[in-house]
Short mmCIF file of C-alpha atoms and ligand atoms in Angstrom, two decimals:
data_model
loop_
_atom_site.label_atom_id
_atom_site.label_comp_id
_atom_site.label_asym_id
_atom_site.label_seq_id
_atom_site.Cartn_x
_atom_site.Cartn_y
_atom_site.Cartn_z
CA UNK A 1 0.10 12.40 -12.87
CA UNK A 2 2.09 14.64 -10.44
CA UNK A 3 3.14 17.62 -12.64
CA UNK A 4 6.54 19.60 -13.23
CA UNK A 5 5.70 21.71 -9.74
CA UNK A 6 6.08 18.48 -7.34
CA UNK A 7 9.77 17.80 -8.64
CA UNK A 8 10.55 21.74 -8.41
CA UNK A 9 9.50 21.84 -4.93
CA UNK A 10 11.33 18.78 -4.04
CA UNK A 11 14.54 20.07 -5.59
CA UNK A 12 14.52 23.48 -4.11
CA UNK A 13 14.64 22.04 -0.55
CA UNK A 14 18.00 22.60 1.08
CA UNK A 15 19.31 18.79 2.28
CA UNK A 16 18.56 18.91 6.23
CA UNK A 17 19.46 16.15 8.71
CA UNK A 18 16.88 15.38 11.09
CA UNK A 19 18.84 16.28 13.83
CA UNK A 20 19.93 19.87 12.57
CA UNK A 21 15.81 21.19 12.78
CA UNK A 22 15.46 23.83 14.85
CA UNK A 23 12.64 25.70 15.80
CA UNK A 24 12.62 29.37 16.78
CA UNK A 25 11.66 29.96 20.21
CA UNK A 26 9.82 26.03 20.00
CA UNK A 27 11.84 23.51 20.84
CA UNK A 28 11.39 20.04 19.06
CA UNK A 29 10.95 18.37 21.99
CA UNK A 30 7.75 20.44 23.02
CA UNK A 31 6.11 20.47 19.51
CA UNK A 32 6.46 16.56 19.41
CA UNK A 33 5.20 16.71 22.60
CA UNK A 34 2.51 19.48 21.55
CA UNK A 35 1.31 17.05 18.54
CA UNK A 36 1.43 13.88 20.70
CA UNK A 37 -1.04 15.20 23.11
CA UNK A 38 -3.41 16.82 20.13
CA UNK A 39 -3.04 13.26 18.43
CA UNK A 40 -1.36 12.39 15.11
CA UNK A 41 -4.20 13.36 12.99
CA UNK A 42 -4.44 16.91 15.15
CA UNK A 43 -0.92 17.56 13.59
CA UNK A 44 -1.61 18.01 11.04
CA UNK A 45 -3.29 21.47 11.66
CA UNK A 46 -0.26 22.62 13.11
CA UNK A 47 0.60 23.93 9.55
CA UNK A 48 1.23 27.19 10.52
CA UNK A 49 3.14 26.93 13.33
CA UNK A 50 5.73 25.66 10.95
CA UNK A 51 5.55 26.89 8.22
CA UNK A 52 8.84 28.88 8.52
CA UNK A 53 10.53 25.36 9.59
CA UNK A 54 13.22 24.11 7.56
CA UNK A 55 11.43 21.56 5.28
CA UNK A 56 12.31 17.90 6.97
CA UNK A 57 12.71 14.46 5.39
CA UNK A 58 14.96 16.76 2.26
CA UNK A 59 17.42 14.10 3.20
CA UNK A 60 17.53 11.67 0.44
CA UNK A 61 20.40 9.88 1.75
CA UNK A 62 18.99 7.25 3.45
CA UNK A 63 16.38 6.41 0.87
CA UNK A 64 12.46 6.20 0.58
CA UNK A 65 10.91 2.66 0.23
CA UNK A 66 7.82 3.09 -1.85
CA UNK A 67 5.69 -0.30 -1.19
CA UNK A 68 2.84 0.66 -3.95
CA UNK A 69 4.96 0.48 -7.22
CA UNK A 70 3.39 -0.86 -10.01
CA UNK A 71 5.06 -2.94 -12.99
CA UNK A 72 3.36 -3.40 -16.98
CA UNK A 73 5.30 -5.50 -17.94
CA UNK A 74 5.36 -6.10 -22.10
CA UNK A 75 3.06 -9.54 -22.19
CA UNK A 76 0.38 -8.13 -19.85
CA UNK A 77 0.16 -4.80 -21.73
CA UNK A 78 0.05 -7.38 -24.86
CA UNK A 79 -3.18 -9.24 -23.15
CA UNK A 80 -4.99 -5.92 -22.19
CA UNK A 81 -4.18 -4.94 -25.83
CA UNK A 82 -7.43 -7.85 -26.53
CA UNK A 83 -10.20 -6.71 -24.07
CA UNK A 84 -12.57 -4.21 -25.68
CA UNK A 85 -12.86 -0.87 -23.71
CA UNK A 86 -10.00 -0.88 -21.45
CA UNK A 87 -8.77 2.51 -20.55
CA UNK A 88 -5.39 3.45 -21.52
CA UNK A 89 -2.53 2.78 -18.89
CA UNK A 90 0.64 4.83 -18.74
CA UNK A 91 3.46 3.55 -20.95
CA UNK A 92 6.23 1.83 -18.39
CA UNK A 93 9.71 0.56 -18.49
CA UNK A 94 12.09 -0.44 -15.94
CA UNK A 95 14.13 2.52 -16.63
CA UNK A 96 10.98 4.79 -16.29
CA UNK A 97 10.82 3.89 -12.50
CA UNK A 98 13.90 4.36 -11.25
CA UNK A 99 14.74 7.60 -13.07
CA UNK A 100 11.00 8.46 -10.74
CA UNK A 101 12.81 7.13 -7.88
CA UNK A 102 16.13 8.87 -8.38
CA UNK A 103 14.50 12.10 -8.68
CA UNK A 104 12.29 11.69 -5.50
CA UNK A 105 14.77 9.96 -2.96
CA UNK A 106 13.21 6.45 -3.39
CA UNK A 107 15.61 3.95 -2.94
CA UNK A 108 13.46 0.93 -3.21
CA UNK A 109 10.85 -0.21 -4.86
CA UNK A 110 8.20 -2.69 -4.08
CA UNK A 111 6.82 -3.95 -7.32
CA UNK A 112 3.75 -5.28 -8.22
CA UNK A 113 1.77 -6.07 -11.30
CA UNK A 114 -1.00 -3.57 -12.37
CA UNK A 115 -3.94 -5.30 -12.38
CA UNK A 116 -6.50 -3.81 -14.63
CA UNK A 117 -8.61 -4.65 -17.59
CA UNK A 118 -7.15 -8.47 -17.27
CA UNK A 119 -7.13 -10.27 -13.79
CA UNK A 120 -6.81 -13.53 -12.87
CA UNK A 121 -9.06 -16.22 -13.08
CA UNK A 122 -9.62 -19.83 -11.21
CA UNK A 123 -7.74 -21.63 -14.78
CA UNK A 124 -4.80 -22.18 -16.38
CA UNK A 125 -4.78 -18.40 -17.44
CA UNK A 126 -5.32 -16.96 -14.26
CA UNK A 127 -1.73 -19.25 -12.66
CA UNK A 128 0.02 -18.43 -15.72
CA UNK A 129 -0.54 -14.62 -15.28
CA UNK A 130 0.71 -14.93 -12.04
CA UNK A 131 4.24 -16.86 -12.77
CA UNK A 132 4.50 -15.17 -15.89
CA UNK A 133 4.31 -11.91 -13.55
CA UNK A 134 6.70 -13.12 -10.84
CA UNK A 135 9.39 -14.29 -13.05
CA UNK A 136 9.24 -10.91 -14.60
CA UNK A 137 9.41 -8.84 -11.48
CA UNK A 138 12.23 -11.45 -10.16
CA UNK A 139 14.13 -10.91 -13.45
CA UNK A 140 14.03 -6.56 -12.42
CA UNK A 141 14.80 -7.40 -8.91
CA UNK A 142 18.27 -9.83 -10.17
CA UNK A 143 18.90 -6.70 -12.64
CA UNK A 144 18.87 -4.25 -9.93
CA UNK A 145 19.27 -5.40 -6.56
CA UNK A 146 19.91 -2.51 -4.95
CA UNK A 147 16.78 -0.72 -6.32
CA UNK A 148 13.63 -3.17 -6.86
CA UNK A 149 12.03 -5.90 -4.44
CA UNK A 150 9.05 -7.68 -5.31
CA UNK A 151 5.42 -8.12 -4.01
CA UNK A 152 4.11 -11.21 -5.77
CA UNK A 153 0.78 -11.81 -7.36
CA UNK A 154 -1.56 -15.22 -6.52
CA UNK A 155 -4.06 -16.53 -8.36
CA UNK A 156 -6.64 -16.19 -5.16
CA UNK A 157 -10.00 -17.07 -6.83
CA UNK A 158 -7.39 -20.77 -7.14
CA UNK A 159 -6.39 -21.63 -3.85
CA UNK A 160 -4.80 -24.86 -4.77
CA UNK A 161 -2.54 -22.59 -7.38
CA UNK A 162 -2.20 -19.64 -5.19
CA UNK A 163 -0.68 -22.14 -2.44
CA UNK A 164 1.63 -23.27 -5.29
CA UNK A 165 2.82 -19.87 -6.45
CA UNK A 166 3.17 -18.69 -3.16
CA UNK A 167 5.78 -21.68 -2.46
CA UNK A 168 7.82 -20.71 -5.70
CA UNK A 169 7.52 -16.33 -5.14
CA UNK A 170 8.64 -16.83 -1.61
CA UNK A 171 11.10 -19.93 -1.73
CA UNK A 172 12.81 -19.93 -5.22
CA UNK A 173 12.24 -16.23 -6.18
CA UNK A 174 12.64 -15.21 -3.04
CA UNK A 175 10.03 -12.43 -3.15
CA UNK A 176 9.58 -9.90 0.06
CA UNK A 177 5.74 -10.37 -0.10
CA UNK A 178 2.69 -11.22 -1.87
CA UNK A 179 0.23 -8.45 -3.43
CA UNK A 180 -3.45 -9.39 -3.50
CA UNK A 181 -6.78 -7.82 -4.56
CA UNK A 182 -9.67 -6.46 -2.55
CA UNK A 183 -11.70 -8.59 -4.39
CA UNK A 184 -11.68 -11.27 -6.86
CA UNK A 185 -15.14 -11.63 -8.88
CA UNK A 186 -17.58 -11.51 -5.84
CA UNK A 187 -15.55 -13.16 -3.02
CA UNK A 188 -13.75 -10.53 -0.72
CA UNK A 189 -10.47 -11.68 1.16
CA UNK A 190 -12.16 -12.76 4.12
CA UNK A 191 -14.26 -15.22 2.16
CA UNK A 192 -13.52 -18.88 3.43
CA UNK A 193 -12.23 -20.54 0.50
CA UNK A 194 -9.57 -18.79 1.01
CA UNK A 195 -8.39 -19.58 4.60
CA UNK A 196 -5.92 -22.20 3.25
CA UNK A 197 -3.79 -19.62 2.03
CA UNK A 198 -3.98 -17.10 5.00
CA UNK A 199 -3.15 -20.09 6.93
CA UNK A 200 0.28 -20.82 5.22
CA UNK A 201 0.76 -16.36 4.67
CA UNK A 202 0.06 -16.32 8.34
CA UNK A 203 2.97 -19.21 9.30
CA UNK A 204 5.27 -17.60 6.88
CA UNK A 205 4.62 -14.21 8.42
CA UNK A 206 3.90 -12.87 5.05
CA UNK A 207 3.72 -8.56 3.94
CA UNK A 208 0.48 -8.63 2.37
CA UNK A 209 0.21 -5.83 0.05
CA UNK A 210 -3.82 -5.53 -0.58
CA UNK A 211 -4.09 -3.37 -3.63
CA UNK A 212 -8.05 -2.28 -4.90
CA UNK A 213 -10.20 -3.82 -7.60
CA UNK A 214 -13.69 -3.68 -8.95
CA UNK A 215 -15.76 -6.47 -7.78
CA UNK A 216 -18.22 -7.55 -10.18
CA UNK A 217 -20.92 -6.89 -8.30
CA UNK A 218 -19.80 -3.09 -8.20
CA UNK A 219 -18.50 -2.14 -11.97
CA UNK A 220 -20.00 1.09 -13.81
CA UNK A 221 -22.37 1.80 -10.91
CA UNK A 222 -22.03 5.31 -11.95
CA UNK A 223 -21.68 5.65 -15.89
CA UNK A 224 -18.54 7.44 -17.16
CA UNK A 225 -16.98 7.37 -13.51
CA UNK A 226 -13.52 5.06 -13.28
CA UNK A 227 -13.55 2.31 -10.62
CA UNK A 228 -10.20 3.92 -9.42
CA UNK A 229 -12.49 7.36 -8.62
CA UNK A 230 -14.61 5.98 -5.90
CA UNK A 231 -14.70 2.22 -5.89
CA UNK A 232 -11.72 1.50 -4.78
CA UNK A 233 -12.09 2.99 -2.06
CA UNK A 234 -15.24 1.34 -1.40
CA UNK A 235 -13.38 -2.17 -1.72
CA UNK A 236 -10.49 -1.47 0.18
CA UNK A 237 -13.16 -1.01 3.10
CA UNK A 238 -15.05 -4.24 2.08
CA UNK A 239 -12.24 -6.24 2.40
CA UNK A 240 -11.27 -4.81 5.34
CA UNK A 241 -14.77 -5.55 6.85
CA UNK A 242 -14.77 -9.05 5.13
CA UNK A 243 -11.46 -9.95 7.01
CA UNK A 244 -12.79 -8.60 10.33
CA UNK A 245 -16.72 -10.54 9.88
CA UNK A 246 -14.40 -13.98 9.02
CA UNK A 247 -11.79 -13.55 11.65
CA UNK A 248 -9.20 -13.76 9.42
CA UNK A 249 -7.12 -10.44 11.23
CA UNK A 250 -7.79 -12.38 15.02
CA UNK A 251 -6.89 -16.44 13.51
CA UNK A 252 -4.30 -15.17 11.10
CA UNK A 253 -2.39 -12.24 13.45
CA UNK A 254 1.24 -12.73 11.71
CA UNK A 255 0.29 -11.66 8.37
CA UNK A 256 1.44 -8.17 8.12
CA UNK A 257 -1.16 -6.18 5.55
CA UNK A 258 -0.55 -3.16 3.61
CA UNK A 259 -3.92 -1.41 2.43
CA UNK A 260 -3.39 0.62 -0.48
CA UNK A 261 -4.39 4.36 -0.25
CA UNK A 262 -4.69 5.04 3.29
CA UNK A 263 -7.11 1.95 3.75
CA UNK A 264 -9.45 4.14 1.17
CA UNK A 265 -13.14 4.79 2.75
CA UNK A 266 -12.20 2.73 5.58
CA UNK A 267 -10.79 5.59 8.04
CA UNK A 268 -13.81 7.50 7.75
CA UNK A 269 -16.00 4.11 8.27
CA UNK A 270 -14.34 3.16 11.35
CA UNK A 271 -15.80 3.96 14.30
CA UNK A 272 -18.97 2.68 12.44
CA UNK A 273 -17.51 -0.46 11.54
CA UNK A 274 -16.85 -0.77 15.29
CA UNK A 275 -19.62 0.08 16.69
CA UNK A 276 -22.19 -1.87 14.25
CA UNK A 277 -19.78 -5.13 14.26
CA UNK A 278 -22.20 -8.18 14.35
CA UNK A 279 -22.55 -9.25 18.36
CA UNK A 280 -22.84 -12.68 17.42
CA UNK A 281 -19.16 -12.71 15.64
CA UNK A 282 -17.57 -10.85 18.53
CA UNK A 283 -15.39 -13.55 19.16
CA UNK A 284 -13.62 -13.19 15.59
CA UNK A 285 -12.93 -9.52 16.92
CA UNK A 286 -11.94 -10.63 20.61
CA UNK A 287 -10.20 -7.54 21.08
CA UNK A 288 -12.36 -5.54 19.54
CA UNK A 289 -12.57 -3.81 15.70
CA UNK A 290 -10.26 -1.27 16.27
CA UNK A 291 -7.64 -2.85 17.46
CA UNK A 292 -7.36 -5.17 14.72
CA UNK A 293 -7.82 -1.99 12.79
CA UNK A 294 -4.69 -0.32 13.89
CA UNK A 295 -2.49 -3.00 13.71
CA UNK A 296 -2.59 -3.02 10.09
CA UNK A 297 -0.21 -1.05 7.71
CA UNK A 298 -1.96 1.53 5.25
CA UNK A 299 0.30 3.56 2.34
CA UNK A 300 0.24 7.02 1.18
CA UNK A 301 -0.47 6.78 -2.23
CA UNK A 302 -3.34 9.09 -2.93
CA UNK A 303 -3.45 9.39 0.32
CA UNK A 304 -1.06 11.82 1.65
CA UNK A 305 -2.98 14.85 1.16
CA UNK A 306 -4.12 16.59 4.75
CA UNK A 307 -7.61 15.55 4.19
CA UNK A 308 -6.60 11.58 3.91
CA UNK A 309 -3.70 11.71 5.93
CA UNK A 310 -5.47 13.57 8.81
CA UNK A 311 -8.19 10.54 8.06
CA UNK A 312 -5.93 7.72 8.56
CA UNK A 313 -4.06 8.87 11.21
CA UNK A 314 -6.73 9.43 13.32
CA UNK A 315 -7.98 5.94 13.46
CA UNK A 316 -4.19 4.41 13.16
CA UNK A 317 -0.76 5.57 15.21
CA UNK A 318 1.81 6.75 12.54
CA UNK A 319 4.35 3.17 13.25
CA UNK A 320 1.54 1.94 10.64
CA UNK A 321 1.99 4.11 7.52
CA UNK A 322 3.99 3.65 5.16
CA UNK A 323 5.39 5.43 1.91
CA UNK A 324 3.52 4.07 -1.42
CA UNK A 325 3.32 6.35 -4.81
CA UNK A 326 1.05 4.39 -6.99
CA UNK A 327 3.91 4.94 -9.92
CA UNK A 328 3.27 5.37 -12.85
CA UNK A 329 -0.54 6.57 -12.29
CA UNK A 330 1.36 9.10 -10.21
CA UNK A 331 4.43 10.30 -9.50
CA UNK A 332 7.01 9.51 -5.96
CA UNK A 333 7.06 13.74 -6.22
CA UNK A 334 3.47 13.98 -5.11
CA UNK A 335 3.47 12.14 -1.91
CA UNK A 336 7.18 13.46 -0.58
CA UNK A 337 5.72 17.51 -1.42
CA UNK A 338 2.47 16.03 0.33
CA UNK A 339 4.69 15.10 3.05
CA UNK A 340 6.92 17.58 3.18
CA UNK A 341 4.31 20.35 3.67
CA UNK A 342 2.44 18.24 6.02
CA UNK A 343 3.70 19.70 9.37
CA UNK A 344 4.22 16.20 10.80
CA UNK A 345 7.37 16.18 12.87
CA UNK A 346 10.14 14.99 11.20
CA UNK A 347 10.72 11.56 12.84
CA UNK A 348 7.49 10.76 11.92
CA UNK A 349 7.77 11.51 7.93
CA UNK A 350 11.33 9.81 8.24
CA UNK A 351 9.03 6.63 10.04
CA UNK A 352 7.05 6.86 7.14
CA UNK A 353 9.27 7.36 4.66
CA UNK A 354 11.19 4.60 5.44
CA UNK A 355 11.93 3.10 8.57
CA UNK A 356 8.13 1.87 9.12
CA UNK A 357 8.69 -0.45 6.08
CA UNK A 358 12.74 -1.42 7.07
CA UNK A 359 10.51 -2.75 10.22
CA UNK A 360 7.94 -4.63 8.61
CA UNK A 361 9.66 -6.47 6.14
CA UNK A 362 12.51 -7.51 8.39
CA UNK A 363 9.72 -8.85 10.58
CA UNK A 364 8.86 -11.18 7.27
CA UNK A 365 12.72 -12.28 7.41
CA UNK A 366 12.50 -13.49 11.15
ZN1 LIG B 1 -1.96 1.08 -7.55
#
């Protein structure tokens, strides 16, 4: 968790429109200019040079949307409650988030279920965690309107029932996406039984929120360290290189995908993920790995420190982040003082804050 120092620092910043920054003797014009010819990620070690600045983005006004929100709700907390040896999860309510979001200038936010310790099977279970799930979240969205959309969960490893769900989320519920998993038992996202569904995401335009998991293949590798430590990063990558091997990025180019935490290990994998990509699947990659690469959306959460942020943005222009907080592992606070102190012209933490995700789900609408 973020602690007490995150919302301090947040509330001691005096409220300053974009437009009113000044810089001594730098005019904004030349430091955008200054940061768009060091790059995006070479920004970020412009730290000092304004570090007298007024503190941008202060402006709560016109509202953070936070796309990696999670929701626990009562009758999943009850089912984790019956598998041995799952860690503890944060207690949640409703009311929990938004008095997170009020306090951090989050206007909106995205939720999805936590998925840990109980996932979803190919059965009966595995659709009925799923609709139980999006009937919940649509209930918090009719409650609060103004406040909560909703990313809704599939049954993946059941096609069949993840083509059915999807109908009802997007159609009845009227849900602004659909949040999947990295993995599901040993099959990545790219894996072709699923094409069916990235057909029918990719003619409904779908936001695909892809949030980490612990294949099977991959759990306790290292005794006593979480999956959330290190491999989830490691899947976030996977999947990523499992939707580039199958093509599914190149066949499927209207689904809009969010990768949770910066993409995890895949910024720093990139240029080896190009360079190594298999010749004889070139043509699912037809304009090459990096492009499909930074046409994807990423989010912040856990990811906003200069060491992440500085990775992500050097493999993917800034139009492609997008705020997420990972609430309630962690707290809104952390990734607006992460971005605050960042050094990142303010347009571009307002782009992130906010108007990067206005753009992408409006896309979804059209
Ligand atoms: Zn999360």
């Amino acid at each position: 968790m973020a602690d007490d120092n995150d919302h301090r620092i947040v509330s001691q910043v005096p409220s300053v429109p974009d437009s009113d920054i000044s810089l001594s003797n730098v005019s904004r014009r030349a430091v955008l200019k200054h940061a768009a010819a060091l790059g995006a990620g070479a920004a970020l070690s412009l730290r000092p040079l304004f570090a007298k600045l007024p503190r941008v983005d202060s402006n709560t006004t016109h509202g953070r949307i936070d796309v990696h929100h999670h929701m626990l709700p009562p009758f999943y907390m009850d089912l984790r409650r019956a598998v041995p040896d799952v860690g503890k999860m944060p207690a949640w309510s409703a009311s929990k988030s938004l008095e997170d979001m009020e306090k951090n200038g989050v206007s909106t936010a995205m939720l999805s279920l936590a998925v840990s310790g109980v996932t979803f099977d190919a059965g009966e279970a595995g659709r009925s965690l799923a609709r139980k799930s999006n009937d919940f979240g649509a209930q918090l969205v009719k409650d609060h309107p103004a406040s909560f959309g909703l990313l809704a969960a599939l049954p993946l490893p059941d096609p069949k029932g993840s083509l059915a769900e999807m109908e009802y989320a997007l159609d009845t519920l009227h849900a602004n996406g659909i949040a999947l998993l990295s993995s599901y038992g040993d099959k990545w996202l790219g894996d072709a039984t699923y094409e069916p569904v990235f057909e029918e995401l990719n003619r409904r335009k779908a936001v695909v929120f892809v949030h980490p998991n612990a294949p099977n293949c991959c759990v306790n590798v290292l005794p006593h360290v979480p999956a959330s430590t290190m491999e989830f990063y490691f899947d976030t990558a996977r999947t990523i290189e499992s939707l580039l091997l199958n093509g599914t990025f190149s066949r499927f180019p209207n689904v809009q995908f969010i990768f949770s935490h910066g993409g995890g290990a895949m910024p720093i994998l990139a240029n080896r993920m190009a360079r190594l990509f298999p010749k004889d699947l070139a043509s699912y990659a037809p304009n090459g790995v990096l492009y499909e690469l930074k046409r994807q959306y990423y989010d912040t959460a856990s990811a906003s420190n200069p060491t992440s942020l500085g990775a992500i943005m050097s493999i993917v222009p800034s139009s492609q982040i997008v705020f997420g907080s990972d609430f309630p592992f962690l707290s809104a606070g952390e990734v607006v003082s992460d971005l605050m102190h960042s050094g990142l012209p303010g347009a571009m933490v307002d782009a992130i804050s906010r108007d990067n995700a206005v753009r992408l789900f409006a896309r979804m609408k059209g």
